[in-house]
Amino acid sequence: KQKELENQEMSERMKDERFVEQGLAIIEAMGIPVIEKNQDRAYYSPNEHIIVLPLRKKCSSDKAFLALALHELCHSTSKALNRDMSNAFGTAGYAKEEIIAETATMFMCLNEGIETFNSHAQYLEGWASHFVDKKKVLLSVCKQAKEAQQFISDKVAEHTLKLANQATFTAPNQ
């Protein structure tokens, strides 16, 4: 799918618009509130079941802002898929969840036909550095990442079907 995306004849502006359009549709389908705060970090709060992002103007583009939201959406699948979100920052458990969410984000982008980022690899490599056997960790989380991506894709499909089935006519004036 990545090769197929790379071979598409689309301008950068069109790719950005498609990413934003599809990103917003995914967020809407998931139904998790996304709140902007004047801060420098993004996170998913399992207790409140919300996503908190830095102000949109702090991001380099709408696309970058939505990429953060999609990553956090992948964390939001943790409760439904029984992943532990209680690990402290810097621990192996926390690193594993970050790897799952980032891999799921990459899978989701590919599945939805939107552009992925070179930064996925750097992000994964950074969190994988918490483990002695990086390849083993990356392979072990792929199943969980695929489950997270599938959970989101199923929600998107349900939402798309629901929208398609809504009445598209208006009643006559008389």
XYZ file of C-alpha atoms in Angstrom:
174
model
C 0.000 0.000 0.000
C 2.900 2.369 0.718
C 4.239 1.926 -2.833
C 0.745 2.529 -4.198
C 0.500 5.765 -2.198
C 3.928 6.891 -3.378
C 2.939 6.302 -7.006
C -0.233 8.401 -6.793
C -0.235 11.472 -8.970
C -1.194 14.074 -6.374
C 0.204 17.460 -5.576
C 1.496 18.021 -2.041
C -1.480 20.316 -1.430
C -3.884 17.581 -2.509
C -2.109 15.027 -0.289
C -2.359 17.424 2.649
C -6.046 18.110 1.988
C -6.778 14.380 1.698
C -4.927 13.695 4.959
C -6.842 16.434 6.780
C -10.197 15.310 5.342
C -9.607 11.652 6.194
C -8.063 12.473 9.586
C -11.112 14.494 10.585
C -13.404 11.674 9.426
C -11.487 9.158 11.561
C -11.678 11.405 14.624
C -15.401 11.947 14.091
C -15.977 8.194 13.702
C -14.179 7.421 16.965
C -16.269 9.967 18.876
C -13.577 10.785 21.424
C -13.430 14.467 22.397
C -10.278 16.241 21.213
C -9.373 19.232 23.361
C -6.740 21.833 22.570
C -4.727 23.277 25.452
C -1.964 25.835 25.546
C 0.787 23.318 26.266
C 3.528 21.465 24.414
C 2.405 17.869 24.784
C -0.287 15.600 23.412
C -1.831 12.716 25.343
C -4.805 10.433 25.715
C -6.405 10.451 29.169
C -7.889 6.996 29.864
C -9.659 8.275 32.995
C -11.480 11.058 31.161
C -11.527 9.278 27.773
C -10.354 12.428 25.987
C -7.463 13.425 23.774
C -5.567 16.569 24.685
C -3.444 18.288 22.048
C -1.376 21.457 21.961
C -3.039 24.428 20.289
C -3.320 23.915 16.545
C -1.272 27.069 15.913
C 1.681 25.458 17.750
C 1.851 22.746 15.075
C 3.569 23.270 11.735
C 0.362 22.444 9.831
C -3.143 21.038 10.163
C -1.696 17.782 8.893
C 0.862 17.675 11.731
C -1.866 18.505 14.247
C -4.082 15.697 12.970
C -1.165 13.246 12.887
C -0.809 13.836 16.641
C -4.534 13.250 17.096
C -4.404 9.974 15.134
C -1.527 8.729 17.287
C -3.487 9.529 20.434
C -6.584 7.845 18.953
C -4.530 4.666 18.721
C -3.809 4.948 22.460
C -7.552 5.308 23.033
C -8.104 1.728 21.861
C -6.220 0.489 24.934
C -9.292 0.063 27.112
C -11.339 -1.826 24.515
C -8.347 -4.036 23.687
C -7.166 -4.558 27.295
C -3.783 -2.821 27.069
C -2.236 -1.459 30.255
C -1.979 2.348 30.267
C -0.811 2.689 33.871
C 2.938 2.503 33.209
C 5.048 5.500 34.176
C 6.867 7.533 31.531
C 10.271 6.065 30.710
C 9.407 2.486 31.710
C 9.497 -0.457 29.311
C 5.706 -0.777 29.571
C 5.243 2.862 28.576
C 7.693 2.456 25.692
C 5.826 -0.629 24.482
C 2.513 1.272 24.424
C 4.140 4.099 22.442
C 5.451 1.582 19.922
C 1.993 -0.018 19.640
C 0.297 3.351 19.103
C 2.821 4.561 16.525
C 2.762 1.292 14.599
C -1.048 1.309 14.676
C -1.001 4.894 13.369
C 1.201 3.837 10.473
C -1.046 0.828 9.730
C -4.125 3.068 9.927
C -2.673 5.597 7.482
C -1.854 2.822 5.032
C -5.261 1.197 5.444
C -7.117 4.482 4.951
C -4.987 5.400 1.944
C -3.383 8.462 3.473
C 0.241 9.439 3.564
C 2.557 8.045 6.211
C 5.554 9.910 7.581
C 9.284 9.281 7.643
C 9.134 10.221 11.315
C 7.324 6.949 12.130
C 10.640 5.081 11.891
C 12.507 7.596 14.042
C 9.775 7.541 16.686
C 9.729 3.734 16.772
C 13.514 3.563 16.964
C 13.558 6.003 19.869
C 11.106 3.995 21.975
C 12.624 0.661 20.897
C 15.924 1.817 22.429
C 14.400 0.927 25.824
C 14.741 -2.743 24.894
C 17.793 -4.947 24.368
C 16.248 -6.892 21.474
C 14.615 -4.144 19.399
C 13.538 -6.413 16.553
C 11.824 -8.822 18.942
C 9.905 -5.986 20.597
C 8.837 -4.471 17.293
C 7.608 -7.832 16.044
C 5.811 -8.599 19.305
C 3.787 -5.397 19.223
C 2.703 -5.718 15.595
C -0.245 -7.948 16.531
C -1.483 -5.439 19.098
C -0.926 -2.543 16.695
C -2.891 -4.351 13.989
C -5.730 -4.951 16.475
C -5.779 -1.233 17.340
C -5.787 -0.266 13.657
C -8.567 -2.764 12.939
C -10.638 -1.457 15.864
C -10.407 2.074 14.473
C -11.024 0.950 10.889
C -14.155 -0.913 12.003
C -15.424 2.240 13.747
C -14.724 4.277 10.590
C -16.596 1.736 8.439
C -19.584 1.745 10.843
C -19.657 5.551 10.877
C -19.357 5.782 7.092
C -22.238 3.320 6.678
C -24.342 5.243 9.192
C -23.760 8.505 7.301
C -24.544 6.839 3.972
C -27.828 5.482 5.330
C -29.038 8.828 6.659
C -31.829 10.373 4.647
C -30.449 12.819 2.104
C -33.735 14.389 1.095
C -35.648 17.311 2.507
C -39.396 17.510 2.894
C -41.244 19.634 0.364
C -42.373 23.064 1.545
C -46.043 22.248 1.039
